[in-house]
C-alpha positions as a printed NumPy array, in Angstrom:
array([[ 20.158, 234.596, -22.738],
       [ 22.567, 237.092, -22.882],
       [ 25.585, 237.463, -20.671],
       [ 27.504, 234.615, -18.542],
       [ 25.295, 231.543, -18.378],
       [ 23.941, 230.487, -15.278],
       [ 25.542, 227.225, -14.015],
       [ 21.517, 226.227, -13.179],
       [ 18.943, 227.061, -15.535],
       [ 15.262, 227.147, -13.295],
       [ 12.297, 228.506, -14.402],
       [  9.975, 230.345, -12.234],
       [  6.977, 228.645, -10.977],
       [  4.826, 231.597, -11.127],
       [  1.287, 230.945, -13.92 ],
       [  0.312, 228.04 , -15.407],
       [  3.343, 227.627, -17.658],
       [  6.817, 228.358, -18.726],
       [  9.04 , 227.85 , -21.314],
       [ 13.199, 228.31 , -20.869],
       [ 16.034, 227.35 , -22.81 ],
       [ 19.524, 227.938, -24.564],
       [ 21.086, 227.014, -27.459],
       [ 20.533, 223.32 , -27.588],
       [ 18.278, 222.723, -24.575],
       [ 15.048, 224.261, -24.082],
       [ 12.059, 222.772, -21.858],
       [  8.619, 223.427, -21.235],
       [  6.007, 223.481, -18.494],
       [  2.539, 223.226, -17.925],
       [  0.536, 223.036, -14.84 ],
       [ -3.531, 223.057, -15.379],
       [ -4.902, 222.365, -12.112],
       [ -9.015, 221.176, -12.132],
       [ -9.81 , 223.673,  -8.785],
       [ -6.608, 226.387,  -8.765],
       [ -4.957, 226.075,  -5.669],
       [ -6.674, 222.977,  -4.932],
       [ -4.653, 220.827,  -7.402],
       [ -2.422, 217.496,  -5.927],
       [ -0.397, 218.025,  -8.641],
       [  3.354, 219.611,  -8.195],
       [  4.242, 222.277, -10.191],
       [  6.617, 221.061, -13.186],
       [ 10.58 , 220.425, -11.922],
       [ 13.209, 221.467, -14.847],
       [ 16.798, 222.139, -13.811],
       [ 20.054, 222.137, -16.383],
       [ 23.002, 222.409, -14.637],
       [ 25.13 , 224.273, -17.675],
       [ 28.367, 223.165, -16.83 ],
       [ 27.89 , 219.452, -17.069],
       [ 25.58 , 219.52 , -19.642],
       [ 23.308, 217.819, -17.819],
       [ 19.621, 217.833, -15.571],
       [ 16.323, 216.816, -14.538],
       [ 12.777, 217.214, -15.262],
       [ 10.3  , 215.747, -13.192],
       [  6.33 , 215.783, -12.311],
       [  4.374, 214.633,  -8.949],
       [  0.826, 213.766,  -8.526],
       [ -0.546, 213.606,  -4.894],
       [ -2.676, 210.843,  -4.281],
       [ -6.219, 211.87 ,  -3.255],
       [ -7.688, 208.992,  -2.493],
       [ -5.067, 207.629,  -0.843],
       [ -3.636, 211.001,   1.325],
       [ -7.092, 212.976,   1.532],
       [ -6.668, 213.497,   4.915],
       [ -5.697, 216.728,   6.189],
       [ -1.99 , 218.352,   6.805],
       [ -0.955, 220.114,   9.539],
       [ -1.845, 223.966,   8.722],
       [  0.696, 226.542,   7.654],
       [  0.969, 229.853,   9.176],
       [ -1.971, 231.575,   7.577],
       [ -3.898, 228.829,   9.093],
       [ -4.814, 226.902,   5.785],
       [ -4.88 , 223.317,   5.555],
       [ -4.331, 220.816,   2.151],
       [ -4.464, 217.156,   1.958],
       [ -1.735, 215.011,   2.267],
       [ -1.646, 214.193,  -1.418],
       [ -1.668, 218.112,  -1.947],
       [  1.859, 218.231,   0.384],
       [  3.49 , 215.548,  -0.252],
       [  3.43 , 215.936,  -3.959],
       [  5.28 , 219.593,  -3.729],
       [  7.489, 218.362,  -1.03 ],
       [  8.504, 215.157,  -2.955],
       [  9.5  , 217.849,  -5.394],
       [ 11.571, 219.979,  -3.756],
       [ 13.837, 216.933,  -2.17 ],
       [ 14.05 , 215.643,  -5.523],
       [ 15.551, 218.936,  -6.866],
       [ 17.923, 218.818,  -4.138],
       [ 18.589, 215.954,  -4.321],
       [ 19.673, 216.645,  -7.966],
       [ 21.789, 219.54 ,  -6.917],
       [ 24.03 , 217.772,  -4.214],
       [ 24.344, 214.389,  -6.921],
       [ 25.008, 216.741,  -9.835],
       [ 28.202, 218.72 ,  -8.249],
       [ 29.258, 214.839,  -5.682],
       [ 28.105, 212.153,  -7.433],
       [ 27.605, 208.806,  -6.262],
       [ 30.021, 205.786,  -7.46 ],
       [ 27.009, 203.684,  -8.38 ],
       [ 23.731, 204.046,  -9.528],
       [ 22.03 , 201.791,  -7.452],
       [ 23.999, 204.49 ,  -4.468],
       [ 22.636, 207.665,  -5.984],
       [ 18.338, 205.997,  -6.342],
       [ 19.322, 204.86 ,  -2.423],
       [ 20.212, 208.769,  -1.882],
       [ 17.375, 209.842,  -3.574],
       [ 14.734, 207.412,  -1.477],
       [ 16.947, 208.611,   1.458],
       [ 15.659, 212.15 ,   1.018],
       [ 12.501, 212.104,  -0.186],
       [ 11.445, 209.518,   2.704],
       [ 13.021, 211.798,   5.31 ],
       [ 11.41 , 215.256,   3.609],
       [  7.971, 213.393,   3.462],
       [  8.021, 211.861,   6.988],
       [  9.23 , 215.381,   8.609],
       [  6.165, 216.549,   7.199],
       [  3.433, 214.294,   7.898],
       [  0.319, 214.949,   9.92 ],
       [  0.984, 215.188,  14.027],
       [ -2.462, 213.86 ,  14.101],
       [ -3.419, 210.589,  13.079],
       [ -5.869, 210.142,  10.472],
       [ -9.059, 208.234,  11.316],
       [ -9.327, 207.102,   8.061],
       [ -8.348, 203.401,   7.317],
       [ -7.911, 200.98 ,   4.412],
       [ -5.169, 199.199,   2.735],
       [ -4.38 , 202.387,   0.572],
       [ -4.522, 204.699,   3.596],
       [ -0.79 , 205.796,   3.169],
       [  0.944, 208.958,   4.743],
       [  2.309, 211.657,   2.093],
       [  1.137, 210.101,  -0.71 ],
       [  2.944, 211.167,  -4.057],
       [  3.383, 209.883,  -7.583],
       [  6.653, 210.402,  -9.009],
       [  8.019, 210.586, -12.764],
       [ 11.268, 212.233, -13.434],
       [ 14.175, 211.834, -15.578],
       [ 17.837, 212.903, -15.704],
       [ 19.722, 213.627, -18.519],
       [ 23.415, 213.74 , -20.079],
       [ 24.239, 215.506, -22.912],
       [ 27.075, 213.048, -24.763],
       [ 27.953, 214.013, -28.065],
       [ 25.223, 212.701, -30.712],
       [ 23.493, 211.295, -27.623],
       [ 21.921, 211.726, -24.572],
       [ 22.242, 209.554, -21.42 ],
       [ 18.914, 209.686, -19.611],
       [ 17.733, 208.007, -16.669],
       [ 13.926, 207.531, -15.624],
       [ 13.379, 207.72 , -11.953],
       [  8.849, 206.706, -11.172],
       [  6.677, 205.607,  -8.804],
       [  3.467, 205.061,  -9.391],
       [  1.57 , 205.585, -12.759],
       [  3.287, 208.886, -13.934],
       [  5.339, 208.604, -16.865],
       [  8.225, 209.276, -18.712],
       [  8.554, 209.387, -22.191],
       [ 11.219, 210.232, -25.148],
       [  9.534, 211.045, -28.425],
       [ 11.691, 211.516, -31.651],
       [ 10.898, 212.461, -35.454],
       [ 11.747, 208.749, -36.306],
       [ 10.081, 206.423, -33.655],
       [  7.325, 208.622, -32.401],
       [  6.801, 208.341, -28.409],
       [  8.324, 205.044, -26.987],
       [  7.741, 204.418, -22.73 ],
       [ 10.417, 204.675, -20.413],
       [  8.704, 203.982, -17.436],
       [  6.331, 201.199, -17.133],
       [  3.301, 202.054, -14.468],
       [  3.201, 200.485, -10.746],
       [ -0.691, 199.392, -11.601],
       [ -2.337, 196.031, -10.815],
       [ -2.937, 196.326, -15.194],
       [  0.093, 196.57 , -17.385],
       [ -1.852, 196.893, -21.313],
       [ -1.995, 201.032, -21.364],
       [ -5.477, 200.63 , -23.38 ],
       [ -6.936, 198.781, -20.482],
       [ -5.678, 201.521, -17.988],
       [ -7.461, 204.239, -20.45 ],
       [-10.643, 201.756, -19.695],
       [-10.204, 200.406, -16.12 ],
       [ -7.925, 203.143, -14.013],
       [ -6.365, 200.427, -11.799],
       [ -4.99 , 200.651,  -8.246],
       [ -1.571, 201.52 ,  -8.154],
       [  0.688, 199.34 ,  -6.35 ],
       [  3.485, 201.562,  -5.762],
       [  3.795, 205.307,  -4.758],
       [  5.85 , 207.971,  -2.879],
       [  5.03 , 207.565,   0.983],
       [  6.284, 208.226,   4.745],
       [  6.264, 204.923,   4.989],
       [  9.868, 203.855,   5.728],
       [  9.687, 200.83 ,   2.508],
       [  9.741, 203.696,  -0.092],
       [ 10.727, 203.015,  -3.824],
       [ 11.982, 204.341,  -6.489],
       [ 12.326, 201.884,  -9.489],
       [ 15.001, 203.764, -12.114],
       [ 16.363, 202.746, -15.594],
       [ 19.009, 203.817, -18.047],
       [ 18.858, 204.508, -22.044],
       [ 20.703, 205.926, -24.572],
       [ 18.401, 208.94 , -26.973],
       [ 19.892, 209.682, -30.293],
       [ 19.351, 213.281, -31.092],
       [ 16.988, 215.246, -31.518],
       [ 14.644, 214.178, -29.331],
       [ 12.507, 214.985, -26.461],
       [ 11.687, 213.813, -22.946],
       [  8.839, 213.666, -21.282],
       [  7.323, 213.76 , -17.906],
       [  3.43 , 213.864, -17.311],
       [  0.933, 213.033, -14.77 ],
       [ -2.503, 211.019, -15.604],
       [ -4.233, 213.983, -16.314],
       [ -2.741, 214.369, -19.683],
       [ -2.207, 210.876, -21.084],
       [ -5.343, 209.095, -18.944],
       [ -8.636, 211.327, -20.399],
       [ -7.749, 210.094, -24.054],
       [ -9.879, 207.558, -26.42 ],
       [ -5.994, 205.173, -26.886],
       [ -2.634, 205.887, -25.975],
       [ -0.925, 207.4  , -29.441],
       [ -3.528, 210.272, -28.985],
       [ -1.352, 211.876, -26.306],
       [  1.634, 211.667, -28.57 ],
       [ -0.921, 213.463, -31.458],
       [ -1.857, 216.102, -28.895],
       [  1.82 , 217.147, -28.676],
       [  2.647, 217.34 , -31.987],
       [ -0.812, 219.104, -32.87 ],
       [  0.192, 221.142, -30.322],
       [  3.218, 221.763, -31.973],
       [  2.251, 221.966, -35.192],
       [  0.29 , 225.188, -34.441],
       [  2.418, 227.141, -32.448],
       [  4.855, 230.027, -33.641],
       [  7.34 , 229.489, -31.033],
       [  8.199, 228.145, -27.575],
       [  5.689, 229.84 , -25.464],
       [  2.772, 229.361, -27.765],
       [  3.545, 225.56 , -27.928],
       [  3.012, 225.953, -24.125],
       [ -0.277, 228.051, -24.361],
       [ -1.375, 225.593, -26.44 ],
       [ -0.659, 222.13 , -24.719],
       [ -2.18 , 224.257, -21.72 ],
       [ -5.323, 225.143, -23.736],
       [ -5.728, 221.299, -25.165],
       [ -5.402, 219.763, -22.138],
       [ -8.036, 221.548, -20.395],
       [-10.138, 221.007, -23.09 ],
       [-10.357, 217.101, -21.938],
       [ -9.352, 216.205, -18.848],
       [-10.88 , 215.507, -15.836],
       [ -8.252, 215.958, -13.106],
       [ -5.541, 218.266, -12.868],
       [ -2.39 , 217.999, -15.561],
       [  1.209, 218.4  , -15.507],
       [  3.183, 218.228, -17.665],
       [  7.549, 218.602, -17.985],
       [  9.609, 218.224, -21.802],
       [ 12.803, 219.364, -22.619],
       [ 14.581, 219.057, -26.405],
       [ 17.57 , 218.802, -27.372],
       [ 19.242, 218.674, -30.636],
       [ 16.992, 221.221, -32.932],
       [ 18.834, 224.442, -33.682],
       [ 15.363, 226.157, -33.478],
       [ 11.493, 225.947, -32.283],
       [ 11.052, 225.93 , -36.051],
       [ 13.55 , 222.866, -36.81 ],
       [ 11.857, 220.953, -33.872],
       [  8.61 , 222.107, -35.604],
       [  9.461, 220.82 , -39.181],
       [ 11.183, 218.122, -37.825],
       [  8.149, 216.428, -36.738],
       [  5.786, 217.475, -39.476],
       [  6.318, 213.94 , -40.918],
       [  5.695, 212.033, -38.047],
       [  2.027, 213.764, -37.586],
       [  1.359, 213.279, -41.096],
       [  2.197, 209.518, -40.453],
       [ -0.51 , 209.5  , -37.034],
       [ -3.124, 211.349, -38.926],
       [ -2.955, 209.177, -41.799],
       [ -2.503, 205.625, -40.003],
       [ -4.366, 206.029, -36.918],
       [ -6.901, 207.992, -37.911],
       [-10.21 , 208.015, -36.029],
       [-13.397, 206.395, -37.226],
       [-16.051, 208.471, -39.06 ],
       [-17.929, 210.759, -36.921],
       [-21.377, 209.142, -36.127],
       [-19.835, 205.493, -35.456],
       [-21.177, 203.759, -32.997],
       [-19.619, 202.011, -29.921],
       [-18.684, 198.858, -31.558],
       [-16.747, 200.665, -34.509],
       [-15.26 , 202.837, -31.786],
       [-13.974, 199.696, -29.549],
       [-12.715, 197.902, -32.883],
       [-10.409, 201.109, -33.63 ],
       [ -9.099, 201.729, -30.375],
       [ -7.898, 197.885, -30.156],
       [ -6.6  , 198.429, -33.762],
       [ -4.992, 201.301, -33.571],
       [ -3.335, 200.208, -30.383],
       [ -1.946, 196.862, -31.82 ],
       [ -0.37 , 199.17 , -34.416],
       [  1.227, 201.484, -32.261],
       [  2.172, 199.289, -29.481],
       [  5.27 , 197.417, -30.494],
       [  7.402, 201.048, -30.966],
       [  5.589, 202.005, -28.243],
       [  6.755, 199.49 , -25.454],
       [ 10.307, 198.892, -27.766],
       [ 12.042, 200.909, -24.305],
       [  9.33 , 199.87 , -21.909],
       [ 11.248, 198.387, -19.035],
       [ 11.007, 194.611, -18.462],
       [  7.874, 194.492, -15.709],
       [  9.203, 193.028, -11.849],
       [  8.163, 190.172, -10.385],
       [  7.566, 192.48 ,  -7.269],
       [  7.059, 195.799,  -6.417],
       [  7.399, 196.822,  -2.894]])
């Protein structure tokens, strides 16, 4: 960028992704809907606010099962689910929400996830359905929305980041040294991530109207460089066992020339796999260049390729069970080493 900075870096929405940044911060986006402009999932939310050295990133998946009943229509006359709504308008009061916190904070945490519930409830209630839906069940909900963002400080050697979910969206940091660790842990009926790869179990927890909303939030400390992470199921739930998202990435990586080709191809990967749409939000910090962040996790792939690598081609079932549960007891302790501690109860 050239000139005055901005005091709010935001990158346009427009295409399937985006890639922004200045010197020391740069983030990326990718939004690869199944059925274009029939996706539940949110575009990708990035915001740095330059002066504090500081932001969000954030993804949304509306829940079609859950919300498939029909909005009120727009202008133009065309109606989306519920899931399709809520999911955007989760994201926009979340990115306000951000904006008024960011420039008046609150004096607690525990006030600031309170604001936060405050406004998404009230955004997602205002736009609910006049009509009641016919359909019934105990998942029925309202505006239903998953929700996986994260804040972030830049401290010094550090940064301060915050995980804000609901539902089974995820945040993650991943760094040249420990790989991708967890830094949400899912609001499923199953907790083991291979089992969720097998079962995809009902979520207990999500973004609603319903006036009991919650947000579950927790702090850590990244040393730099690193990157965070936000993504919907769509990316991390169509893979064989959960370190094969983190090798996507850094495949992904590995091939690109610079920021908007590591974009083009997470984009170009994911679509390759999946079977519902994919978001995805990252930002770095601490690598001078795309290049340093490039070399600096050359190791680290080496080290998945080598110690988790996949059984011959032509195995059969059994081998392929016997190397998923392998592979996972391997990678599962650094995994789940910033997991946080599961609640009795979720409301």
């Amino acid at each position: 960028m050239s000139g005055a900075r901005k005091p709010l870096l935001v990158p346009s929405t427009a295409g399937t992704r985006w890639h922004l940044g200045q010197p020391g911060v740069r983030a990326w986006g990718v939004w690869a809907e199944k059925n274009p402009g029939q996706g539940e999932d949110a575009e990708p939310l990035w915001e740095h606010h330059t002066p504090s050295w500081s932001g969000i990133i954030g993804v949304f998946d509306g829940a079609g099962g859950a919300g498939s009943a029909f909005a009120d229509a727009d202008r133009s006359g065309h109606r989306a689910t519920s899931a399709w709504v809520a999911s955007r308008v989760a994201a926009m009061a979340t990115r306000e929400w951000f904006r008024a916190t960011v420039s008046r904070p609150e004096p607690t945490d525990l006030a600031e996830v309170e604001r936060l519930e405050e406004g998404v409830g009230s955004a997602l209630r205002l736009m609910r359905p006049r009509e009641r839906s016919r359909l019934t069940g105990r998942m029925i909900r309202q505006m239903p929305t998953t929700m996986a963002a994260v804040t972030y400080r830049i401290a010094g050697p550090e940064v301060q980041a915050r995980a804000l979910w609901a539902g089974d969206s995820r945040v993650y940091a991943l760094d040249p040294r420990h790989g991708m660790t967890a830094l949400t842990r899912d609001h499923t009926e199953e907790q083991d991530a291979l089992e969720q790869l097998r079962q995809d179990p009902p979520m207990t927890n999500m973004l609603s109207a319903s006036p009991d909303l919650f947000v579950e939030s927790a702090r850590v400390s990244l040393p730099q460089p690193c990157l965070l992470v936000c993504a919907t199921d769509g990316f991390f739930g169509y893979v064989d066992t959960p370190h094969v998202f983190e090798l996507l990435l850094l495949e992904a990586l590995e091939c690109a020339v610079d920021g908007e080709s590591f974009a083009a191809e997470l984009e170009r990967r994911v679509r390759a796999y999946t079977g519902d749409d994919a978001t995805l939000a990252a930002v770095a910090f601490g690598f001078d260049t795309f290049e340093a962040m490039r070399t600096g996790f050359a190791e680290r792939l080496r080290i998945l390729q080598k110690e988790l690598a996949p059984p011959p081609r032509g195995a059969d079932v059994e081998e392929r069970r016997l190397w998923q549960e392998e592979s996972w007891r391997r990678y599962r302790p650094v995994y789940e080493s910033r997991m946080p501690q599961e609640r009795e109860e979720t409301p």
